[in-house]
């Protein structure tokens, strides 16, 4: 087959949608090398994707950023039609407006509908733009890939899409999280990031939706002899967390890390005692899989995609209640048997999210189309 992708995020996003796009592109080359793959991106001049995967990259013939965005939304269909692929896959919630110009079967991955489920976190104009883009993609795709059953149900509810049009294909995570590291590696990362001896970890954009303040409150109320390490891009929500820590005189226990490299992150996971992911809403929740792969016990929400992805391999809590979070942390710290059981369950659960499983399930969708 000849398969084309909207690969903007593969070239521009260091995490999240970028990792998802890169994992798919790399895995397809590895498992199904008999196909031809084409990448459409307005900005392919980055080193996030290795050179060997960029053989067929198509970009606009302009350096103007506004014209590049216009090309991706309104003109890219012309270039797709010239390639005449069997499949066109929008990897990040979108299809170009003139996608009808190509005869390709059209697929779009919808990662989440956070802007509809938590509208207060978005500007009104952004919500309207996202709604139009997502709705257009869902209406015009031959098949929709949802990253979880939660996201599939949200798509059906919000856009009134026929359930048979939607396939759930779970994501995977980088293999680095399941690698073994030496004491030398651990010492290097401890010193590089000035990490505390024992800590609870949360990874992801530090925003209201991720709900990290509740973990800090649990540490304070239970007086745990543990620090709290937050890894992720900062938003205004960080100021709220820092202010609470200062008011309750535990700022010394709070460590906020930004710009952590993909190479260093797996070791930061492995050095932690507990991974807490108290997110209010997710389309998938890939840090849960990263923690499972790192063999760290996980605490997460008792509802939504987080609960779905965690299965029986994590302690599930009321993420709005610091006492519920604190009791789960206490149980893991004081019950070695429970901790080991969670790690063993996680080893089994994470196999469901292997790159091999992900790409085989996705490729089955391609073949059926």
Coordinates of C-alpha atoms in Angstrom, one line a residue:
X1 CA 0.0 0.0 0.0
X2 CA 0.9 3.7 -0.3
X3 CA 0.1 5.4 3.0
X4 CA 0.3 9.1 3.7
X5 CA 0.2 10.9 7.0
X6 CA -0.4 14.4 8.5
X7 CA 3.0 14.3 10.3
X8 CA 3.2 17.8 11.6
X9 CA 3.3 16.7 15.2
X10 CA 6.0 14.1 14.5
X11 CA 8.3 17.0 13.5
X12 CA 7.1 19.7 16.0
X13 CA 6.0 18.1 19.3
X14 CA 8.6 16.7 21.7
X15 CA 5.9 14.7 23.7
X16 CA 2.3 13.7 23.5
X17 CA 1.0 13.9 19.9
X18 CA 4.6 14.0 18.7
X19 CA 5.5 10.7 20.4
X20 CA 2.3 9.1 19.1
X21 CA 3.0 10.1 15.6
X22 CA 6.7 9.1 15.7
X23 CA 5.9 5.7 17.3
X24 CA 3.4 4.9 14.5
X25 CA 5.8 6.0 11.7
X26 CA 8.7 4.1 13.1
X27 CA 6.7 0.9 13.8
X28 CA 5.1 0.8 10.3
X29 CA 8.6 1.0 8.7
X30 CA 9.8 -1.8 11.0
X31 CA 6.8 -4.2 10.8
X32 CA 5.5 -3.4 7.3
X33 CA 8.5 -2.3 5.2
X34 CA 6.7 -3.4 2.0
X35 CA 4.6 -0.3 1.9
X36 CA 5.5 3.3 0.8
X37 CA 5.0 5.9 3.4
X38 CA 4.6 9.7 2.8
X39 CA 4.8 12.4 5.5
X40 CA 3.1 15.8 5.0
X41 CA 4.4 18.5 7.3
X42 CA 4.6 22.3 7.2
X43 CA 7.9 22.2 9.2
X44 CA 10.0 19.1 8.6
X45 CA 13.3 20.8 9.4
X46 CA 13.7 19.3 12.9
X47 CA 15.7 16.3 14.3
X48 CA 12.8 14.8 16.3
X49 CA 12.3 12.1 13.6
X50 CA 15.3 10.1 12.3
X51 CA 16.4 10.7 8.8
X52 CA 15.7 7.2 7.6
X53 CA 12.0 7.7 8.1
X54 CA 11.9 11.0 6.2
X55 CA 12.5 9.6 2.7
X56 CA 9.1 10.8 1.3
X57 CA 8.4 14.1 3.1
X58 CA 6.2 16.7 1.4
X59 CA 6.0 20.3 2.7
X60 CA 4.9 23.7 1.3
X61 CA 7.2 25.7 -0.9
X62 CA 7.2 28.7 1.4
X63 CA 9.0 29.9 4.6
X64 CA 6.1 32.1 5.7
X65 CA 4.5 30.5 8.8
X66 CA 1.0 31.8 8.0
X67 CA 1.1 30.4 4.5
X68 CA 2.4 27.1 5.9
X69 CA -0.6 26.9 8.2
X70 CA -2.9 27.8 5.4
X71 CA -1.4 25.0 3.2
X72 CA -1.9 22.4 5.9
X73 CA -5.6 23.3 6.4
X74 CA -6.7 24.2 2.9
X75 CA -4.2 23.2 0.2
X76 CA -2.5 20.0 1.4
X77 CA -5.3 17.9 -0.2
X78 CA -3.9 19.0 -3.6
X79 CA -0.5 17.5 -2.8
X80 CA -2.0 14.4 -1.3
X81 CA -4.0 13.9 -4.5
X82 CA -0.8 14.1 -6.5
X83 CA 0.7 11.2 -4.5
X84 CA -2.6 9.3 -4.9
X85 CA -2.2 7.2 -1.7
X86 CA -4.4 4.2 -0.7
X87 CA -4.7 5.5 2.8
X88 CA -4.4 9.0 4.3
X89 CA -4.2 9.1 8.1
X90 CA -4.5 12.4 10.1
X91 CA -2.5 11.5 13.2
X92 CA -3.7 14.5 15.3
X93 CA -7.4 15.2 15.3
X94 CA -7.5 16.8 11.8
X95 CA -8.1 16.3 8.1
X96 CA -7.4 19.0 5.5
X97 CA -10.5 20.9 4.2
X98 CA -9.9 19.8 0.6
X99 CA -9.3 16.1 1.5
X100 CA -12.1 15.2 -0.9
X101 CA -9.7 15.9 -3.8
X102 CA -8.0 12.6 -3.1
X103 CA -9.4 9.1 -3.6
X104 CA -7.6 7.8 -0.6
X105 CA -9.4 6.1 2.3
X106 CA -9.4 8.7 5.1
X107 CA -8.6 8.0 8.7
X108 CA -8.3 10.4 11.6
X109 CA -7.1 9.7 15.2
X110 CA -9.1 11.6 17.8
X111 CA -7.0 11.7 21.0
X112 CA -9.5 13.4 23.3
X113 CA -12.3 15.9 23.6
X114 CA -11.0 17.8 26.6
X115 CA -12.1 21.2 25.1
X116 CA -15.7 20.0 25.2
X117 CA -15.6 18.1 28.5
X118 CA -13.7 20.8 30.4
X119 CA -14.6 23.9 28.4
X120 CA -13.7 26.4 31.2
X121 CA -10.0 25.5 30.6
X122 CA -10.2 26.9 27.0
X123 CA -10.8 30.3 25.4
X124 CA -14.2 30.5 23.7
X125 CA -12.6 31.2 20.2
X126 CA -10.3 28.1 20.6
X127 CA -13.2 25.9 21.5
X128 CA -15.1 27.0 18.4
X129 CA -12.0 26.4 16.2
X130 CA -11.4 22.9 17.7
X131 CA -15.0 22.0 17.4
X132 CA -15.1 22.8 13.7
X133 CA -11.9 20.9 13.0
X134 CA -12.7 17.8 15.0
X135 CA -16.3 17.7 13.7
X136 CA -15.2 18.0 10.1
X137 CA -12.6 15.3 10.5
X138 CA -15.0 12.9 12.2
X139 CA -17.7 13.6 9.5
X140 CA -15.4 13.2 6.6
X141 CA -13.2 10.3 7.7
X142 CA -14.0 6.7 6.5
X143 CA -12.7 5.5 9.9
X144 CA -12.0 7.2 13.2
X145 CA -9.3 5.9 15.5
X146 CA -10.1 6.6 19.2
X147 CA -7.3 6.1 21.7
X148 CA -9.6 4.7 24.4
X149 CA -13.2 3.5 24.9
X150 CA -13.7 6.7 26.9
X151 CA -12.7 8.7 23.8
X152 CA -14.9 6.6 21.5
X153 CA -17.9 7.2 23.8
X154 CA -17.2 10.9 23.9
X155 CA -17.0 11.1 20.1
X156 CA -20.4 9.3 19.8
X157 CA -22.0 11.6 22.4
X158 CA -20.6 14.9 21.2
X159 CA -20.6 14.4 17.4
X160 CA -23.4 11.8 17.0
X161 CA -21.1 9.4 15.0
X162 CA -22.1 5.9 14.2
X163 CA -20.2 3.6 16.7
X164 CA -19.2 1.3 13.8
X165 CA -17.2 4.0 12.2
X166 CA -14.9 4.2 15.3
X167 CA -12.1 1.7 16.1
X168 CA -10.3 1.8 19.5
X169 CA -6.5 1.4 19.1
X170 CA -4.6 1.8 22.3
X171 CA -1.3 3.8 22.3
X172 CA 2.1 2.5 23.3
X173 CA 5.1 4.2 24.9
X174 CA 8.8 4.5 24.2
X175 CA 10.8 1.3 24.9
X176 CA 13.3 3.3 27.0
X177 CA 10.9 3.0 29.9
X178 CA 11.3 -0.7 30.1
X179 CA 15.1 -0.6 29.8
X180 CA 17.5 -1.5 32.7
X181 CA 19.8 1.3 33.9
X182 CA 22.9 1.2 36.0
X183 CA 23.7 2.9 39.4
X184 CA 25.9 5.2 37.5
X185 CA 22.9 6.3 35.4
X186 CA 20.8 6.8 38.5
X187 CA 23.5 8.9 40.3
X188 CA 24.0 11.0 37.2
X189 CA 20.3 11.9 37.0
X190 CA 20.0 12.5 40.7
X191 CA 22.8 15.1 40.5
X192 CA 21.7 16.6 37.2
X193 CA 18.2 17.4 38.5
X194 CA 19.0 17.6 42.2
X195 CA 16.4 15.0 43.0
X196 CA 15.5 14.1 46.6
X197 CA 16.3 10.7 48.0
X198 CA 12.6 9.6 48.1
X199 CA 9.7 11.1 46.2
X200 CA 6.3 10.8 44.6
X201 CA 6.3 11.6 40.9
X202 CA 3.7 13.1 38.6
X203 CA 4.5 13.6 34.9
X204 CA 2.5 15.8 32.4
X205 CA 1.7 19.4 31.6
X206 CA 1.3 21.1 35.0
X207 CA -2.2 22.4 34.5
X208 CA -5.5 22.4 36.5
X209 CA -6.8 19.3 34.7
X210 CA -3.9 17.2 35.9
X211 CA -4.9 18.0 39.5
X212 CA -1.4 17.8 41.1
X213 CA -2.3 20.0 44.0
X214 CA -4.3 17.2 45.5
X215 CA -1.2 15.0 45.8
X216 CA 0.7 17.8 47.5
X217 CA -2.2 18.2 50.0
X218 CA -2.1 14.4 50.7
X219 CA 1.7 14.6 51.4
X220 CA 1.0 17.5 53.8
X221 CA -2.0 16.0 55.6
X222 CA -0.4 12.6 56.1
X223 CA 3.0 14.1 56.9
X224 CA 4.8 11.7 54.5
X225 CA 8.6 11.6 54.6
X226 CA 8.6 12.0 50.9
X227 CA 9.1 14.9 48.5
X228 CA 6.9 15.6 45.4
X229 CA 8.5 15.9 42.0
X230 CA 6.5 17.4 39.1
X231 CA 7.8 17.0 35.6
X232 CA 6.1 18.9 32.8
X233 CA 5.5 22.1 31.0
X234 CA 4.5 24.9 33.3
X235 CA 1.2 26.8 33.2
X236 CA -0.4 29.3 35.6
X237 CA -1.5 26.4 37.7
X238 CA 2.1 26.0 39.0
X239 CA 1.7 29.3 40.8
X240 CA -1.3 27.9 42.7
X241 CA 0.7 24.8 43.7
X242 CA 3.7 26.9 44.8
X243 CA 1.5 29.3 46.8
X244 CA -0.2 26.4 48.6
X245 CA 3.2 24.9 49.4
X246 CA 4.6 28.2 50.8
X247 CA 1.5 28.8 52.9
X248 CA 1.7 25.4 54.5
X249 CA 5.5 25.6 54.8
X250 CA 6.4 22.6 52.6
X251 CA 7.9 24.3 49.6
X252 CA 11.1 22.5 50.3
X253 CA 9.3 19.3 49.5
X254 CA 8.2 20.5 46.0
X255 CA 10.4 20.1 43.0
X256 CA 9.2 21.3 39.6
X257 CA 11.2 20.2 36.6
X258 CA 10.8 21.6 33.1
X259 CA 12.6 20.6 29.9
X260 CA 13.5 17.1 31.0
X261 CA 14.9 15.2 28.0
X262 CA 13.2 12.0 26.7
X263 CA 16.5 10.2 27.5
X264 CA 16.4 11.2 31.2
X265 CA 12.7 10.8 31.9
X266 CA 12.7 7.0 32.3
X267 CA 15.3 7.2 35.0
X268 CA 13.4 9.8 36.9
X269 CA 10.4 7.4 36.8
X270 CA 12.5 4.5 38.1
X271 CA 13.9 6.5 41.0
X272 CA 10.5 7.3 42.4
X273 CA 8.7 5.4 45.1
X274 CA 5.1 6.1 43.8
X275 CA 3.7 7.5 40.6
X276 CA 0.6 9.6 41.1
X277 CA -1.6 10.5 38.2
X278 CA -4.7 12.2 39.6
X279 CA -5.9 13.6 36.3
X280 CA -9.6 14.7 36.1
X281 CA -9.9 13.9 32.4
X282 CA -7.7 12.1 29.9
X283 CA -8.2 10.7 26.4
X284 CA -5.6 7.9 27.2
X285 CA -3.1 8.7 30.0
X286 CA 0.2 7.5 28.6
X287 CA 2.2 8.4 31.8
X288 CA 0.4 5.4 33.4
X289 CA 1.9 3.1 30.8
X290 CA 5.3 4.7 31.2
X291 CA 5.1 4.1 35.0
X292 CA 4.0 0.5 34.5
X293 CA 6.9 -0.1 32.2
X294 CA 9.2 1.5 34.8
X295 CA 8.0 -0.9 37.4
X296 CA 6.7 1.9 39.7
X297 CA 3.4 1.4 41.7
X298 CA 0.7 3.7 40.3
X299 CA -2.2 5.7 41.9
X300 CA -4.8 7.1 39.5
X301 CA -8.4 8.1 39.0
X302 CA -11.2 5.6 39.7
X303 CA -13.1 6.8 36.6
X304 CA -12.6 7.6 32.9
X305 CA -9.7 6.7 30.6
X306 CA -7.2 6.5 33.5
X307 CA -9.2 3.7 35.1
X308 CA -9.7 2.0 31.8
X309 CA -6.0 2.0 30.9
X310 CA -4.8 1.1 34.4
X311 CA -7.1 -1.9 34.7
X312 CA -6.4 -3.8 37.9
X313 CA -2.7 -2.8 38.0
X314 CA -3.1 0.5 39.9
X315 CA -4.7 1.8 43.1
X316 CA -7.7 3.9 42.1
X317 CA -8.8 6.8 44.2
X318 CA -11.2 9.7 44.4
X319 CA -8.8 12.3 42.8
X320 CA -10.8 15.2 44.3
X321 CA -10.1 14.0 47.8
X322 CA -6.6 14.3 49.2
X323 CA -7.4 11.8 52.0
X324 CA -8.2 9.1 49.4
X325 CA -4.9 9.8 47.6
X326 CA -3.0 9.9 50.9
X327 CA -4.4 6.5 52.0
X328 CA -3.4 4.9 48.8
X329 CA 0.1 6.3 49.1
X330 CA 0.2 5.1 52.7
X331 CA -0.8 1.6 51.7
X332 CA 1.9 1.4 49.1
X333 CA 4.6 2.7 51.4
X334 CA 3.7 0.4 54.3
X335 CA 2.7 -2.8 52.6
X336 CA 5.6 -4.3 50.6
X337 CA 3.4 -7.2 49.5
X338 CA 0.8 -4.8 47.9
X339 CA 3.6 -2.8 46.2
X340 CA 5.1 -6.0 44.6
X341 CA 1.6 -7.2 43.6
X342 CA 0.9 -3.9 41.8
X343 CA 4.3 -4.1 40.0
X344 CA 3.6 -7.7 38.9
X345 CA 0.1 -6.8 37.6
X346 CA 1.6 -3.8 35.8
X347 CA 4.1 -6.0 34.0
X348 CA 1.2 -8.0 32.6
X349 CA -1.0 -5.1 31.9
X350 CA 1.6 -3.2 30.0
X351 CA 1.9 -6.0 27.4
X352 CA -1.5 -4.9 26.1
X353 CA 0.0 -1.6 25.1
X354 CA 3.1 -2.9 23.4
X355 CA 4.2 -1.2 20.1
X356 CA 3.7 -4.5 18.3
X357 CA 0.0 -4.7 19.5
X358 CA -0.6 -1.1 18.7
X359 CA 0.7 -1.3 15.1
X360 CA -0.9 -4.6 14.3
X361 CA -4.3 -3.3 15.5
X362 CA -3.8 -0.1 13.4
X363 CA -2.7 -2.0 10.4
X364 CA -5.7 -4.2 10.5
X365 CA -7.8 -1.0 10.2
X366 CA -5.8 -0.1 7.1
X367 CA -6.2 -3.5 5.5
X368 CA -10.0 -3.6 6.2
X369 CA -10.4 -0.2 4.5

